[in-house]
XYZ file of N, CA and C in Angstrom:
381
model
N 92.455 123.325 133.235
C 92.160 121.957 134.008
C 92.397 120.683 132.493
N 92.962 119.638 133.142
C 93.462 118.498 132.143
C 92.732 117.417 132.307
N 91.561 117.520 132.939
C 90.642 116.151 132.805
C 89.481 116.329 131.928
N 89.359 115.679 130.849
C 88.524 115.780 130.053
C 86.694 115.488 130.784
N 86.694 114.982 131.715
C 85.561 114.394 132.597
C 85.121 115.837 133.195
N 86.591 116.188 134.287
C 85.886 117.431 134.697
C 85.271 118.626 134.103
N 86.137 119.057 132.810
C 85.766 119.824 131.749
C 84.295 119.560 131.240
N 83.964 118.362 131.207
C 82.294 117.761 130.751
C 81.371 118.533 131.838
N 81.866 118.683 132.782
C 80.868 119.006 133.984
C 80.825 120.611 133.734
N 81.931 121.266 133.199
C 81.643 122.790 133.477
C 80.580 122.982 131.805
N 81.305 122.152 130.874
C 80.310 122.192 129.703
C 78.863 122.296 130.167
N 78.278 121.348 130.817
C 77.332 120.854 131.117
C 76.589 121.886 131.748
N 76.915 122.836 132.701
C 76.479 123.464 133.232
C 76.092 124.975 132.744
N 76.850 124.896 131.316
C 76.231 126.342 130.476
C 74.955 126.015 130.020
N 74.357 125.251 129.945
C 72.722 125.063 129.626
C 72.693 124.846 128.194
N 71.384 124.939 127.993
C 70.884 125.164 126.485
C 71.626 126.077 125.416
N 71.981 127.150 125.977
C 72.928 128.069 125.000
C 73.975 128.393 125.509
N 75.082 127.543 125.533
C 76.655 128.308 126.188
C 77.097 129.115 125.374
N 78.050 129.406 126.491
C 78.759 130.972 125.871
C 79.971 130.263 124.868
N 80.251 131.355 124.033
C 81.347 130.920 123.345
C 82.326 132.033 122.802
N 83.541 132.007 122.593
C 84.295 132.890 122.293
C 83.843 133.839 121.150
N 83.483 133.390 120.165
C 82.446 134.163 119.251
C 81.974 135.351 119.684
N 81.477 135.176 120.605
C 80.342 136.471 121.322
C 81.404 137.509 121.719
N 82.962 137.619 121.610
C 83.052 138.362 121.950
C 83.717 139.169 120.808
N 83.796 138.751 119.975
C 84.359 139.357 118.340
C 83.547 140.527 118.113
N 83.712 141.804 118.694
C 83.164 142.693 118.313
C 82.936 143.627 117.102
N 83.966 143.529 116.270
C 83.540 144.131 114.904
C 82.554 143.660 114.018
N 82.826 142.315 113.733
C 81.492 141.813 113.227
C 80.513 142.135 113.826
N 80.006 141.637 114.855
C 78.818 142.198 115.487
C 78.371 143.421 115.183
N 79.035 144.533 115.442
C 78.709 145.758 115.048
C 78.363 145.900 113.585
N 79.172 145.171 112.619
C 79.020 145.425 111.436
C 77.544 145.080 110.870
N 77.392 144.045 111.245
C 76.031 142.850 110.940
C 74.985 143.589 111.218
N 75.299 144.030 112.454
C 73.886 144.874 113.022
C 73.515 145.899 112.479
N 74.787 146.591 112.159
C 74.441 147.813 111.394
C 73.894 147.799 109.928
N 73.701 146.508 109.082
C 73.341 146.237 108.074
C 72.193 145.642 107.870
N 71.642 145.316 109.307
C 70.766 144.224 109.357
C 70.832 143.319 108.826
N 71.768 142.202 109.020
C 72.025 141.040 108.577
C 70.997 140.089 109.194
N 71.095 138.735 108.133
C 70.343 137.754 108.614
C 70.971 136.835 109.869
N 71.950 137.381 110.054
C 73.024 136.485 111.062
C 72.769 136.949 112.337
N 71.670 138.060 112.510
C 71.679 139.034 113.837
C 70.456 138.874 114.146
N 69.950 139.150 115.578
C 68.962 139.349 116.158
C 68.995 139.892 117.344
N 67.918 140.078 117.961
C 67.921 140.514 119.304
C 68.685 139.535 120.266
N 69.043 138.194 120.199
C 69.941 138.026 121.356
C 71.628 137.830 120.652
N 71.593 138.715 119.855
C 73.146 138.567 119.202
C 73.052 137.600 117.895
N 72.217 137.217 117.665
C 72.443 136.046 116.264
C 73.224 135.171 116.527
N 74.200 134.805 115.694
C 75.219 133.823 115.405
C 76.351 134.114 116.488
N 76.388 135.345 116.611
C 77.398 135.822 117.794
C 76.783 135.546 119.306
N 75.718 135.419 119.577
C 75.110 135.513 121.032
C 74.461 134.184 121.422
N 73.986 133.832 122.087
C 73.702 132.822 123.066
C 71.899 132.254 122.835
N 71.561 132.501 121.265
C 69.825 132.668 121.818
C 69.619 131.477 120.584
N 68.567 131.186 120.361
C 67.649 130.489 119.338
C 68.239 130.575 118.127
N 68.437 131.556 117.563
C 69.236 131.670 116.194
C 70.348 131.018 116.364
N 71.306 131.735 117.332
C 72.654 131.027 117.418
C 72.637 129.609 117.103
N 71.703 128.965 118.121
C 71.571 127.314 118.263
C 71.218 126.500 116.857
N 70.570 127.568 116.147
C 69.937 126.701 114.701
C 71.338 127.065 113.762
N 71.994 127.716 113.733
C 73.001 128.355 112.605
C 74.109 126.905 113.553
N 74.442 127.256 114.537
C 75.553 126.341 114.955
C 75.327 125.034 114.555
N 73.985 124.612 114.726
C 73.765 123.372 114.406
C 73.984 122.912 112.932
N 73.820 124.231 112.309
C 73.964 123.695 110.503
C 75.498 123.342 110.517
N 76.278 124.682 111.162
C 77.653 124.118 110.780
C 78.271 122.879 111.482
N 77.831 122.769 112.503
C 77.925 121.720 112.847
C 78.152 120.514 112.028
N 76.918 120.132 111.228
C 76.845 118.774 110.767
C 78.167 118.986 109.619
N 78.548 119.584 108.792
C 79.777 119.531 108.356
C 81.103 119.685 108.408
N 81.228 121.062 109.500
C 82.131 121.104 109.925
C 82.788 120.181 111.255
N 81.886 120.171 111.842
C 82.252 119.309 112.838
C 82.255 118.039 113.429
N 81.836 117.498 112.225
C 81.541 116.028 112.421
C 82.730 115.170 112.241
N 83.212 113.958 113.327
C 84.579 113.452 113.138
C 84.968 112.989 111.469
N 83.953 112.696 110.651
C 84.634 112.653 109.212
C 85.450 113.733 109.004
N 84.312 115.121 109.103
C 85.402 116.590 108.646
C 86.597 116.174 109.176
N 86.163 116.253 111.132
C 87.574 116.609 111.416
C 88.734 116.101 110.910
N 88.923 114.485 110.778
C 89.527 113.877 110.126
C 90.549 114.223 109.133
N 89.697 114.972 108.107
C 90.408 115.793 107.340
C 90.852 117.066 107.591
N 90.623 117.780 108.468
C 91.462 119.128 108.633
C 92.335 119.148 109.936
N 92.134 118.185 110.764
C 92.871 118.514 112.182
C 94.366 118.105 111.678
N 94.981 116.932 110.861
C 96.216 116.711 110.713
C 96.844 118.361 110.510
N 96.070 119.172 109.389
C 96.538 120.457 109.387
C 96.366 121.640 110.308
N 95.786 120.957 111.073
C 95.761 122.080 112.635
C 97.147 121.603 113.223
N 97.113 120.565 113.518
C 98.152 120.163 113.941
C 99.841 120.718 113.569
N 99.660 120.521 112.282
C 100.835 121.140 111.348
C 101.224 122.506 111.783
N 99.925 123.484 111.568
C 99.887 124.661 112.123
C 100.532 125.297 113.394
N 99.873 124.127 114.290
C 100.276 124.594 115.420
C 102.135 124.596 115.778
N 102.020 123.272 115.350
C 103.712 122.966 115.360
C 104.956 124.038 114.661
N 104.211 124.085 113.383
C 104.847 125.604 112.943
C 104.886 126.595 113.754
N 103.561 126.982 114.324
C 103.374 128.559 115.049
C 104.612 128.250 116.350
N 104.543 127.293 116.969
C 105.556 127.082 117.839
C 106.773 127.247 117.794
N 107.511 127.071 116.718
C 108.464 127.012 116.527
C 108.844 128.824 116.587
N 107.830 129.423 115.971
C 107.788 131.047 115.592
C 107.848 131.978 117.106
N 107.074 131.143 118.121
C 106.979 132.094 119.310
C 108.096 132.710 120.099
N 109.484 132.207 119.479
C 110.159 132.387 120.225
C 110.792 134.168 119.268
N 110.655 134.022 118.131
C 110.918 134.855 117.127
C 110.118 136.334 117.272
N 108.993 136.212 118.110
C 107.330 137.324 117.745
C 107.240 137.639 119.422
N 108.548 137.213 120.290
C 107.439 137.574 121.858
C 107.501 138.897 121.925
N 107.946 139.745 121.263
C 107.842 141.323 121.671
C 106.612 141.946 120.980
N 106.123 140.655 120.072
C 104.852 141.270 119.344
C 103.592 140.284 119.459
N 103.475 139.913 120.517
C 102.517 138.605 120.825
C 101.160 138.832 120.221
N 100.633 139.946 120.211
C 99.543 140.246 119.583
C 99.596 139.905 117.920
N 100.382 140.456 117.334
C 100.474 140.037 116.068
C 100.723 138.567 115.802
N 101.571 138.056 116.588
C 101.865 136.627 116.321
C 100.677 135.696 116.195
N 99.739 136.019 117.489
C 98.344 135.431 118.054
C 97.518 135.523 116.628
N 97.432 136.892 115.760
C 96.649 136.995 114.620
C 97.055 136.130 113.637
N 98.232 135.838 113.279
C 99.049 134.983 112.437
C 98.841 133.498 112.833
N 99.034 133.220 113.803
C 98.518 131.579 114.308
C 97.211 131.634 114.114
N 96.270 132.351 114.273
C 94.705 132.029 113.874
C 94.804 132.136 112.356
N 95.456 132.652 111.858
C 95.313 133.023 109.939
C 95.769 131.331 109.625
N 96.917 131.061 110.326
C 97.088 129.968 109.430
C 96.614 128.593 110.025
N 95.765 128.904 111.186
C 95.147 127.737 111.789
C 93.600 127.791 110.647
N 93.059 129.044 110.882
C 91.750 129.099 109.647
C 91.907 128.642 108.003
N 93.158 129.226 107.517
C 93.644 128.846 106.499
C 93.908 127.249 105.926
N 94.252 126.384 107.309
C 94.502 124.844 106.820
C 93.248 124.573 107.155
N 92.252 124.882 107.831
C 91.416 124.204 107.944
C 90.169 124.487 106.324
N 90.131 125.787 106.325
C 88.962 126.097 105.362
C 89.533 126.106 103.836
N 90.974 126.001 103.387
C 91.438 125.989 102.464
C 92.142 124.705 102.347
N 92.754 123.833 103.164
C 93.912 123.323 103.141
C 94.868 123.334 102.828
N 95.388 124.951 103.051
C 96.666 125.342 102.769
C 97.457 125.807 103.813
N 98.353 125.689 104.394
C 99.502 125.998 105.644
C 100.352 127.150 105.230
N 99.817 128.559 105.658
C 100.552 129.275 105.088
C 101.856 129.703 105.866
N 102.249 129.116 106.858
C 103.375 129.089 107.554
C 104.061 130.898 108.175
N 102.850 131.481 108.268
C 102.958 132.751 108.548
C 102.985 133.290 110.158
N 102.992 132.358 110.987
C 103.331 132.490 112.302
C 104.954 132.248 112.768
N 105.462 131.827 111.792
C 106.601 131.504 112.010
C 107.651 132.273 110.902
N 108.172 133.270 111.469
C 108.795 134.272 110.464
C 110.316 133.879 110.248
N 110.863 132.335 110.244
C 111.907 131.883 109.979
C 111.755 130.813 109.281
N 110.322 130.642 108.583
C 109.730 129.565 107.637
C 109.742 130.392 106.556
N 110.043 131.378 106.118
C 110.147 132.360 104.514
C 108.512 131.927 103.976
N 107.360 132.192 104.762
C 105.941 131.986 104.078
C 105.621 132.680 102.989
N 106.512 133.811 102.709
C 106.429 134.476 101.151
C 106.756 133.750 100.051
N 105.918 133.490 98.816
C 106.445 132.646 97.848
C 106.889 133.225 96.992
C-alpha cells in the first residue's frame, strides 16, 4: 500500500486499541509475565491491546514520537537504512541475522545517536 490516505483508513479500523508488532515479541512477554512485572496485566500490558498498553504508549509517544523529537533521530534512521541496504547483498544467505543487525542499527541510532553499521559487513563496524 503506497497511498497514505488509504493506509489511514486501515489504521482507523483498528479501533481504540490497535494491534502492533510488539505484541508478537514473545520472549520479553514470557519473561515479564513470569516475574509479575508492572509492564504486564491480563490484557498483555505494554505488549497487549488494553488500557495499560494505551496509557504506557501515550507516555512514550510524548517524548519519543513527537515531531520535534523525530527530527532529531530520523536522519540517523535514514543513514542506518542506507547503510543496511548496502549490506543486504553480502547477507543474502543469512537474512535472519541481517534483519537483527538492521534492527540493532536502527535502535542504536535512535536511542544512543550512534550508527554502528553492523548491518553492512563491508563497513568494518568493529573499532
